[in-house]
PDB file of C-alpha atoms in Angstrom:
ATOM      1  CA  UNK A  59     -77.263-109.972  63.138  1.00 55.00           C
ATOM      2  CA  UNK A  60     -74.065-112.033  63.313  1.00 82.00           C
ATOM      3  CA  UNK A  61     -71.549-111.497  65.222  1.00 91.00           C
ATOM      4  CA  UNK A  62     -67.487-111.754  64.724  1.00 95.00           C
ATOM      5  CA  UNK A  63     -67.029-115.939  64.405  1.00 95.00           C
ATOM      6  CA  UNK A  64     -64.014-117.642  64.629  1.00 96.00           C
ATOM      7  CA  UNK A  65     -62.585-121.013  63.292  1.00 96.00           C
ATOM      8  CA  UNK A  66     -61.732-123.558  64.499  1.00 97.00           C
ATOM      9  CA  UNK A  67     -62.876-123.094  68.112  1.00 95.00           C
ATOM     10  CA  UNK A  68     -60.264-125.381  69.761  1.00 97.00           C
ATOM     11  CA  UNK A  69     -57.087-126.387  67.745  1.00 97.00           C
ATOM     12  CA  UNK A  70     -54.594-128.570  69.214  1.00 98.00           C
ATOM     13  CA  UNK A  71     -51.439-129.505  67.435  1.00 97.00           C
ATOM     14  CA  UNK A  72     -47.855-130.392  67.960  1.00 97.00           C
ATOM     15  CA  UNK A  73     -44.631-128.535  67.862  1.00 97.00           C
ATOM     16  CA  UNK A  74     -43.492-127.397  64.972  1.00 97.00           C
ATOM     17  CA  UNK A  75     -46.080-127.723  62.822  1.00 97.00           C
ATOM     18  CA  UNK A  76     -48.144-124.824  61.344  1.00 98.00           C
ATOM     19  CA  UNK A  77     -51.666-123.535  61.809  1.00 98.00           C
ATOM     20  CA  UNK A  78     -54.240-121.509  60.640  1.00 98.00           C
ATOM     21  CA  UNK A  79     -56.890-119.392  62.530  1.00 98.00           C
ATOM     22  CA  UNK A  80     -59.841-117.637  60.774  1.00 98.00           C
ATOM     23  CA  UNK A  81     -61.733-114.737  61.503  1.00 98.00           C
ATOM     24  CA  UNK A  82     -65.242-113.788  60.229  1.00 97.00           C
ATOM     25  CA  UNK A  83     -65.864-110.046  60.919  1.00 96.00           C
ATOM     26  CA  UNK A  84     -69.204-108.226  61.283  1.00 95.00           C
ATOM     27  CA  UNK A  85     -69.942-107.006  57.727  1.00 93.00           C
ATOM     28  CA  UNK A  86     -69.806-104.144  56.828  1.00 91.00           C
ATOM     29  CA  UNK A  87     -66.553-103.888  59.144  1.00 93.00           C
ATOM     30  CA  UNK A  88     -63.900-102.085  57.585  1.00 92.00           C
ATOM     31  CA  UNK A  89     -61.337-102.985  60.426  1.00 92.00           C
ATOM     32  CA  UNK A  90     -59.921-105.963  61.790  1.00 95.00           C
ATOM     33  CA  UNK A  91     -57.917-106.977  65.229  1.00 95.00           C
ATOM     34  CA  UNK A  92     -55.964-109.513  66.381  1.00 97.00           C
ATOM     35  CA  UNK A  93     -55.238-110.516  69.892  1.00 97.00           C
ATOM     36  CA  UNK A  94     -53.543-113.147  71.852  1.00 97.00           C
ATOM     37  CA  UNK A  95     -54.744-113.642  75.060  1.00 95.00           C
ATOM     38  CA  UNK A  96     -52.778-115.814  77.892  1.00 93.00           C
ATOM     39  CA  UNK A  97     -54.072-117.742  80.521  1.00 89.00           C
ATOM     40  CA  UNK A  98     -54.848-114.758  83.631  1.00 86.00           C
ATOM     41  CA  UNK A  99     -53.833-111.715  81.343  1.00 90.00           C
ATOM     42  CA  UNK A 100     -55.316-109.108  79.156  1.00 93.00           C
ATOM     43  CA  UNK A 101     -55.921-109.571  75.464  1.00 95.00           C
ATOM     44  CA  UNK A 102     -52.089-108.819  73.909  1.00 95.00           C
ATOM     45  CA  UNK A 103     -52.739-106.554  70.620  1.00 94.00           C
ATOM     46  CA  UNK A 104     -50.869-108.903  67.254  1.00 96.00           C
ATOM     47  CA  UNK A 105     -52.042-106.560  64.149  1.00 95.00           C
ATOM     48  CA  UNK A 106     -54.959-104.821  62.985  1.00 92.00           C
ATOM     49  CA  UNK A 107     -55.822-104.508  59.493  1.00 93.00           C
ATOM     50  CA  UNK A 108     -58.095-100.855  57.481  1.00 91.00           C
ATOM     51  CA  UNK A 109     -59.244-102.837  54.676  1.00 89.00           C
ATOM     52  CA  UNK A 110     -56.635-104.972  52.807  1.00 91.00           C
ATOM     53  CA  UNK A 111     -53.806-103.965  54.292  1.00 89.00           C
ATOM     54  CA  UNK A 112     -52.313-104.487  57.841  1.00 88.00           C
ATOM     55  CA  UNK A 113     -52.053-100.898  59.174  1.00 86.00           C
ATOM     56  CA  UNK A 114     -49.867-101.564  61.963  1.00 89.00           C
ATOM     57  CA  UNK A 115     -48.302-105.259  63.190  1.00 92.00           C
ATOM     58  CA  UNK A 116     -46.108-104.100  65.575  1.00 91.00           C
ATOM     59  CA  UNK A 117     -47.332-106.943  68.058  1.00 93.00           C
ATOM     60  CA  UNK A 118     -46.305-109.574  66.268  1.00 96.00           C
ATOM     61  CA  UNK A 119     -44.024-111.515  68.188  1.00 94.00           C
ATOM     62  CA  UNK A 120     -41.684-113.238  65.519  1.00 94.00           C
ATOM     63  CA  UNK A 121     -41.237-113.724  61.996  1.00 95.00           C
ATOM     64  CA  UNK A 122     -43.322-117.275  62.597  1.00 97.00           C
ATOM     65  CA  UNK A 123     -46.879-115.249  62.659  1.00 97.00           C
ATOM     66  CA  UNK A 124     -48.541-113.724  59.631  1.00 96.00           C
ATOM     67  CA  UNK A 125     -51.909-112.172  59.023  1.00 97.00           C
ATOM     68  CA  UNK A 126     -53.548-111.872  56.215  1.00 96.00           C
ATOM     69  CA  UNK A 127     -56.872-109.921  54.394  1.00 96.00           C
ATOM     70  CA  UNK A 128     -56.461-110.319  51.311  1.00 94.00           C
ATOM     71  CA  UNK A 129     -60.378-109.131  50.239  1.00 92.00           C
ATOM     72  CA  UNK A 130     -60.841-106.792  53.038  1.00 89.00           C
ATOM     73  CA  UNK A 131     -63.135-109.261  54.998  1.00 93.00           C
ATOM     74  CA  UNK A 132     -62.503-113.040  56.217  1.00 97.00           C
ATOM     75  CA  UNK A 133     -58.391-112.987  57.830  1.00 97.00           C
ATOM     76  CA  UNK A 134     -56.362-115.403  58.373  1.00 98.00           C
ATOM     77  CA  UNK A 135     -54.003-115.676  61.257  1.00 98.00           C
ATOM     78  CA  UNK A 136     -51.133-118.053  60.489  1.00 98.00           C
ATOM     79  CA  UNK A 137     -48.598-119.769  62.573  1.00 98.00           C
ATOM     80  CA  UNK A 138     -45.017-121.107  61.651  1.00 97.00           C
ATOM     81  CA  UNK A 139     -43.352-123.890  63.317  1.00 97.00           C
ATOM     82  CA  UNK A 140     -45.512-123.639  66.318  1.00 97.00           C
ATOM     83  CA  UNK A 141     -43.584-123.472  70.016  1.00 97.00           C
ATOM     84  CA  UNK A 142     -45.111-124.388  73.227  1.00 96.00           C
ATOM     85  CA  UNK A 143     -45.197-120.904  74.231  1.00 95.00           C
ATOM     86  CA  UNK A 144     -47.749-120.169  71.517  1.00 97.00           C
ATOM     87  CA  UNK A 145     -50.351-121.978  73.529  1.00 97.00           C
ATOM     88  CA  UNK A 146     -53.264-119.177  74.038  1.00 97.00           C
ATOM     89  CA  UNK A 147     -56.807-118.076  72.848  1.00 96.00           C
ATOM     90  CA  UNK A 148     -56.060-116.243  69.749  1.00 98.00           C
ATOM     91  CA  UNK A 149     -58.909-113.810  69.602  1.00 97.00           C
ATOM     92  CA  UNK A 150     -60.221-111.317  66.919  1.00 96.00           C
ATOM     93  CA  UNK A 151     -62.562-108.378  67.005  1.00 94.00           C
ATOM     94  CA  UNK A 152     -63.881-106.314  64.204  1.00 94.00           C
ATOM     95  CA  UNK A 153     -65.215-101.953  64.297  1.00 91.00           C
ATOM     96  CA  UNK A 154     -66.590-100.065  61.535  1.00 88.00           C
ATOM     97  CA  UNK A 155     -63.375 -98.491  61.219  1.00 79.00           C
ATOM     98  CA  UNK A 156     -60.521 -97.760  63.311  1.00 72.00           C
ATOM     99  CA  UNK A 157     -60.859 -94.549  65.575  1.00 70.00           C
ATOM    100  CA  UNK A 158     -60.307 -94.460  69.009  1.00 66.00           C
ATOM    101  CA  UNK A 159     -63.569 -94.046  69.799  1.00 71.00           C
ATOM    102  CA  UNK A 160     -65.024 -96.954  67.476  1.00 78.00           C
ATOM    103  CA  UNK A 161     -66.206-100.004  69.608  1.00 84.00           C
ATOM    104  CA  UNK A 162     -64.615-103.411  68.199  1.00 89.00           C
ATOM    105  CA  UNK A 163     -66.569-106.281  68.936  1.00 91.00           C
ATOM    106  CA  UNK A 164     -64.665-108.952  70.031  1.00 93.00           C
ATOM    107  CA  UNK A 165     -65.187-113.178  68.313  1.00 94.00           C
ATOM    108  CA  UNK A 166     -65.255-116.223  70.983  1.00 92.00           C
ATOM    109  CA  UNK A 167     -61.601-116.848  70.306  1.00 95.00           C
ATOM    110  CA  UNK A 168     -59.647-119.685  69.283  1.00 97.00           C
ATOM    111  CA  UNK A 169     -57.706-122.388  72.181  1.00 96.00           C
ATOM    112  CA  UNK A 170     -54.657-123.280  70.144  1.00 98.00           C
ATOM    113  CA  UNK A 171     -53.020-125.307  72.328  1.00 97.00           C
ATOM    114  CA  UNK A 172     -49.128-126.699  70.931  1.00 97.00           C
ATOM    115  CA  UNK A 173     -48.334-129.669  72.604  1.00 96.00           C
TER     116      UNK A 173
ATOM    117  CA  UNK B 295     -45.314 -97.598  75.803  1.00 80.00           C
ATOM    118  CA  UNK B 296     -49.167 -97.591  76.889  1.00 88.00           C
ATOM    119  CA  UNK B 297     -50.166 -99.644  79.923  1.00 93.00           C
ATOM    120  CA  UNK B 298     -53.334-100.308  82.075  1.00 96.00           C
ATOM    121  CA  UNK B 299     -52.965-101.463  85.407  1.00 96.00           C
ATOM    122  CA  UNK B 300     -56.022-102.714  87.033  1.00 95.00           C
ATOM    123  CA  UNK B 301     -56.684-103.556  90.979  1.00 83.00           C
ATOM    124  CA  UNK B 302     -55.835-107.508  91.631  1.00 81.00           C
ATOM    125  CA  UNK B 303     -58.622-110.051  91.700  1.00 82.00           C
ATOM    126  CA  UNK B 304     -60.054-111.848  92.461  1.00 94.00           C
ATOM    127  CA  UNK B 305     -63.214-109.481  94.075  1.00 95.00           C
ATOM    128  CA  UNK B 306     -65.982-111.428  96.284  1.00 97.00           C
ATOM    129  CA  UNK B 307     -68.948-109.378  97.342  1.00 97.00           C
ATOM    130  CA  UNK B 308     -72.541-110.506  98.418  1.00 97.00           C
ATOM    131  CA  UNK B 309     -75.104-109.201  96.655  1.00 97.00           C
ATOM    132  CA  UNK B 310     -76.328-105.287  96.756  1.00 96.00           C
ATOM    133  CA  UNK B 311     -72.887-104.291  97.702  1.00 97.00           C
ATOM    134  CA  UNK B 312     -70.892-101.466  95.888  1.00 97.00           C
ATOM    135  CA  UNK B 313     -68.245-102.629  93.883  1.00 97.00           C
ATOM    136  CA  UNK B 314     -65.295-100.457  92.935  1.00 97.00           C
ATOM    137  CA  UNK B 315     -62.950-101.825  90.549  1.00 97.00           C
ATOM    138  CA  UNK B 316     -59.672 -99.692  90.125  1.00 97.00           C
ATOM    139  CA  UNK B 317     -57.608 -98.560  86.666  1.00 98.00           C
ATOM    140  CA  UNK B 318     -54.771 -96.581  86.413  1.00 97.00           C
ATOM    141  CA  UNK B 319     -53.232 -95.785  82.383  1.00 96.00           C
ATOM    142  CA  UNK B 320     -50.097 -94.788  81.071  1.00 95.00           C
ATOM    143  CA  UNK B 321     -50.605 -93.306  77.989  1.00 91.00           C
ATOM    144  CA  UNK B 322     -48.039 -91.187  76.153  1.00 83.00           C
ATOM    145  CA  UNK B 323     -51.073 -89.443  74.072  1.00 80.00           C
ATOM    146  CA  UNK B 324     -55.003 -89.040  74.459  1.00 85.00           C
ATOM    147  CA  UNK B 325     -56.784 -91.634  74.899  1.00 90.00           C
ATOM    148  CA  UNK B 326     -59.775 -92.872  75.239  1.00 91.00           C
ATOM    149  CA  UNK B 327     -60.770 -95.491  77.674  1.00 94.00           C
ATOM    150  CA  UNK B 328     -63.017 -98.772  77.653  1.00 94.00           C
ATOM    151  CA  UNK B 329     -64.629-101.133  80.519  1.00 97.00           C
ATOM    152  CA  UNK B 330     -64.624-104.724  78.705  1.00 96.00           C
ATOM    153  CA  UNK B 331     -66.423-107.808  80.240  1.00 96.00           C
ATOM    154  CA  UNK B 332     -66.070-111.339  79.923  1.00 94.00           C
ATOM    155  CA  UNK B 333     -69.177-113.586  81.309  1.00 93.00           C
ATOM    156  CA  UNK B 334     -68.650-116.739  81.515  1.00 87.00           C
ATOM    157  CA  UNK B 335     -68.333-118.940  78.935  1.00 83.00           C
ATOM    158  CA  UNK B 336     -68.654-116.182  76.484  1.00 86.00           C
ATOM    159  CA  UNK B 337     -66.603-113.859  74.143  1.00 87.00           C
ATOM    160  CA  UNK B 338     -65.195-110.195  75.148  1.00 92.00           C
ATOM    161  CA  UNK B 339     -68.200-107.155  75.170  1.00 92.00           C
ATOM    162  CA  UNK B 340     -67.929-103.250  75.350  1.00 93.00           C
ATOM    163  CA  UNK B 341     -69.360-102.355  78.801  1.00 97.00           C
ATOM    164  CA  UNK B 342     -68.806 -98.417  79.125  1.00 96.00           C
ATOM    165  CA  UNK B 343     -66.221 -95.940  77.052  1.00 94.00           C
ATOM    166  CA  UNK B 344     -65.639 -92.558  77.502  1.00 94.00           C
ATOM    167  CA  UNK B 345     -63.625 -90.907  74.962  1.00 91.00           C
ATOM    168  CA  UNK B 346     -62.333 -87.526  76.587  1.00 91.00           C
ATOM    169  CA  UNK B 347     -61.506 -86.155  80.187  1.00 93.00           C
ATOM    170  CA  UNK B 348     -64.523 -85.670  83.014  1.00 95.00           C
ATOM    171  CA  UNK B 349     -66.817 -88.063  80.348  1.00 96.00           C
ATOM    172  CA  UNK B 350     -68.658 -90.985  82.245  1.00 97.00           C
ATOM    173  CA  UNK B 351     -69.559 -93.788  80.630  1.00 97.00           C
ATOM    174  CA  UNK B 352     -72.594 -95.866  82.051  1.00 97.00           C
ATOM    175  CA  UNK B 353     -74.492 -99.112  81.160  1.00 97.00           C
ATOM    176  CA  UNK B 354     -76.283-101.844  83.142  1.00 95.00           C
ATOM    177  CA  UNK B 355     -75.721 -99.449  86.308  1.00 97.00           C
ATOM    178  CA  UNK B 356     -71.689 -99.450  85.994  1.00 98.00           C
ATOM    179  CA  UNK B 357     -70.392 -95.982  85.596  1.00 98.00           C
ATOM    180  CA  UNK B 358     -66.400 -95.030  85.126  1.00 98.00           C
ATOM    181  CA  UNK B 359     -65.226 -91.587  84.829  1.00 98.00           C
ATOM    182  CA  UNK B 360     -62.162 -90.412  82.615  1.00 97.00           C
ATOM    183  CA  UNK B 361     -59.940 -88.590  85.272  1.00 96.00           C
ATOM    184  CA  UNK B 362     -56.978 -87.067  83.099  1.00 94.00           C
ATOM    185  CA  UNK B 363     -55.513 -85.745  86.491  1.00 94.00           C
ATOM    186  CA  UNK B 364     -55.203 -89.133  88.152  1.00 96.00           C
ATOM    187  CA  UNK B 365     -54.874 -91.084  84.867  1.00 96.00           C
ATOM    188  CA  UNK B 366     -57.445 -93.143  86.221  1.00 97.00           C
ATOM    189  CA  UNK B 367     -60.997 -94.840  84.936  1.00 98.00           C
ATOM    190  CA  UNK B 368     -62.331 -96.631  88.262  1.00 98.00           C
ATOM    191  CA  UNK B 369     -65.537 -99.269  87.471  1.00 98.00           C
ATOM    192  CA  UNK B 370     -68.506 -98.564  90.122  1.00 98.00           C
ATOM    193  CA  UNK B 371     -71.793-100.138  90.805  1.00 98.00           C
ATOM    194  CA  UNK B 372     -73.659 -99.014  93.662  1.00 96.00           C
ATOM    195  CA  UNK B 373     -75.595-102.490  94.235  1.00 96.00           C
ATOM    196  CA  UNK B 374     -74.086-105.310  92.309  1.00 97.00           C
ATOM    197  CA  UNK B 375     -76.293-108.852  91.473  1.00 97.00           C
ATOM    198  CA  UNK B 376     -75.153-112.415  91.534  1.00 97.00           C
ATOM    199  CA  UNK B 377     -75.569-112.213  87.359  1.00 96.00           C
ATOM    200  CA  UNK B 378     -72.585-109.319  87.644  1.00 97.00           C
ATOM    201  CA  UNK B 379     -70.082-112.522  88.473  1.00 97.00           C
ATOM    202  CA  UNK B 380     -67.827-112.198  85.682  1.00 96.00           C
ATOM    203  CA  UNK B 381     -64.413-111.087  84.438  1.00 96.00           C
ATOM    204  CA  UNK B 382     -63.460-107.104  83.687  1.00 97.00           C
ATOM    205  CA  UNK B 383     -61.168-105.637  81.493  1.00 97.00           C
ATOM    206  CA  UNK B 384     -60.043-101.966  81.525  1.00 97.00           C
ATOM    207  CA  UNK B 385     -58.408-100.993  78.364  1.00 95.00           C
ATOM    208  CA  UNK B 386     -57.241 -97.842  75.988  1.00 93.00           C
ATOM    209  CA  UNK B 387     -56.456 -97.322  72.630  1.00 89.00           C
ATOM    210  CA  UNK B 388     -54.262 -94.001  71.767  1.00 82.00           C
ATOM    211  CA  UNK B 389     -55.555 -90.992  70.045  1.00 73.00           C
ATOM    212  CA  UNK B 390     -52.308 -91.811  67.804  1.00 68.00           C
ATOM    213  CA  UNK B 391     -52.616 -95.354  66.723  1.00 64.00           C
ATOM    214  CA  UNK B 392     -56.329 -95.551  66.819  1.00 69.00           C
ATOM    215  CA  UNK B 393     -56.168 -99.465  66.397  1.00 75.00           C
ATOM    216  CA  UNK B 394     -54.326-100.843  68.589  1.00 83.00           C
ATOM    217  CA  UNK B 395     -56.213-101.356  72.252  1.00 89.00           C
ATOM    218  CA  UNK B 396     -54.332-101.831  75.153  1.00 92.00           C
ATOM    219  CA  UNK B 397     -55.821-104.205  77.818  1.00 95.00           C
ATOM    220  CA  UNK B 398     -55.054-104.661  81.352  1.00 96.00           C
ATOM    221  CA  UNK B 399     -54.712-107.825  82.818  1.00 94.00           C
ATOM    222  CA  UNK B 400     -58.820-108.197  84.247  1.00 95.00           C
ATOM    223  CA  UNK B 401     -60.322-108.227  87.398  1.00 96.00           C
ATOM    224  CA  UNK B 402     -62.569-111.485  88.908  1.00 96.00           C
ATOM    225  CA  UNK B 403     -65.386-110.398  90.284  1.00 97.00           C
ATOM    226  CA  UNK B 404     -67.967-113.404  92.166  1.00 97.00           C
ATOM    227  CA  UNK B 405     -71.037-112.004  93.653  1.00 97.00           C
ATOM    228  CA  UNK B 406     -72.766-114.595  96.148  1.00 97.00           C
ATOM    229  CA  UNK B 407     -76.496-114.274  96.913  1.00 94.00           C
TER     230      UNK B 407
END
């Protein structure tokens, strides 16, 4: 079956402008993860959403990032007045539900670089 | 807060050696623990868990056991293969905020024939 797909693959943009970063989940899928992941480091937890709403976004850096779920499938990941330091592969991952023993299966990411 | 620190990279071993690949946690609750890898060229996949203490988790012939003593979740493979060559990520995610996962920072491993 499919997998968790992400668009676009590869963004590149300029400072200060904003983006957007989709995530296609696994159906069925009830939760939904976002990561940021830097050149030679871990994946860096943003939010994770239960359905509709975002259950914890405590790793959201700044008021400039937002997620969003509004039918409990397809988020969006959006970025305000991008900064250099944004640059990374934005990835999400998708479980059945959230548990801590539920594996979440991970997208290909997104490369946004900010130029 | 929750951390995973994994041994530095990168790891080079010829092939049919045993790998070890070291992960210490700090964890303020229960957690369980994961074994991520990252081929190349491809997306983040579940490896091994193991969700309480003295559990191993196994796949592929990688096994990690959760050591709640140590507060460790070492990666071993007793005879590693060229098509091993990848990068791996130890991570957790809390008994108390079940969605959040908490990744180290991944270990390099190149396996030459």
């Amino acid at each position: 079956g499919a997998g968790v797909s992400q668009t676009p693959s590869n963004k590149v943009t300029e400072k200060g402008k904003y983006v957007e970063l989709r995530c296609d989940p696994i159906s069925g899928h009830t939760a939904l993860y976002w990561y940021r992941q830097s050149l030679g480091q871990g994946p860096e937890f943003l939010i994770y959403f239960q359905g509709t709403g975002a259950a914890d976004d405590s790793g959201l850096p700044n008021d400039r990032f937002f997620a969003v779920r509004p039918e409990g499938s397809v988020s969006t990941l959006k970025i305000q007045r991008t900064e250099r330091g944004d640059s990374a592969v934005y990835l999400c991952a998708s479980s059945l539900s959230s548990g801590r023993g539920n594996e979440q299966f991970f997208g290909p990411g997104t490369r946004l670089t900010v130029l | 807060g929750d951390s995973v620190t994994q041994m530095e990279g990168p790891v080079t071993l010829s092939e049919e050696a045993f790998l070890t690949i070291n992960c210490t946690y700090t964890a303020t609750g229960y957690p369980s623990l994961f074994w991520y890898v990252q081929y190349p060229g491809e997306g983040l996949q579940l490896l091994l868990k193991a969700t309480k203490a003295d559990d191993k988790g196994s796949n592929k012939g990688f096994e990690a056991t959760y050591r709640k003593e140590t507060t460790s979740f070492h990666l071993e493979k007793g005879s590693v293969q060229v098509s091993d060559s990848a990068v791996y990520f130890c991570a957790l995610i809390e008994n108390t905020n079940a969605g959040k996962s908490t990744f180290g920072d991944g270990t390099t491993l190149t396996v030459k024939p």
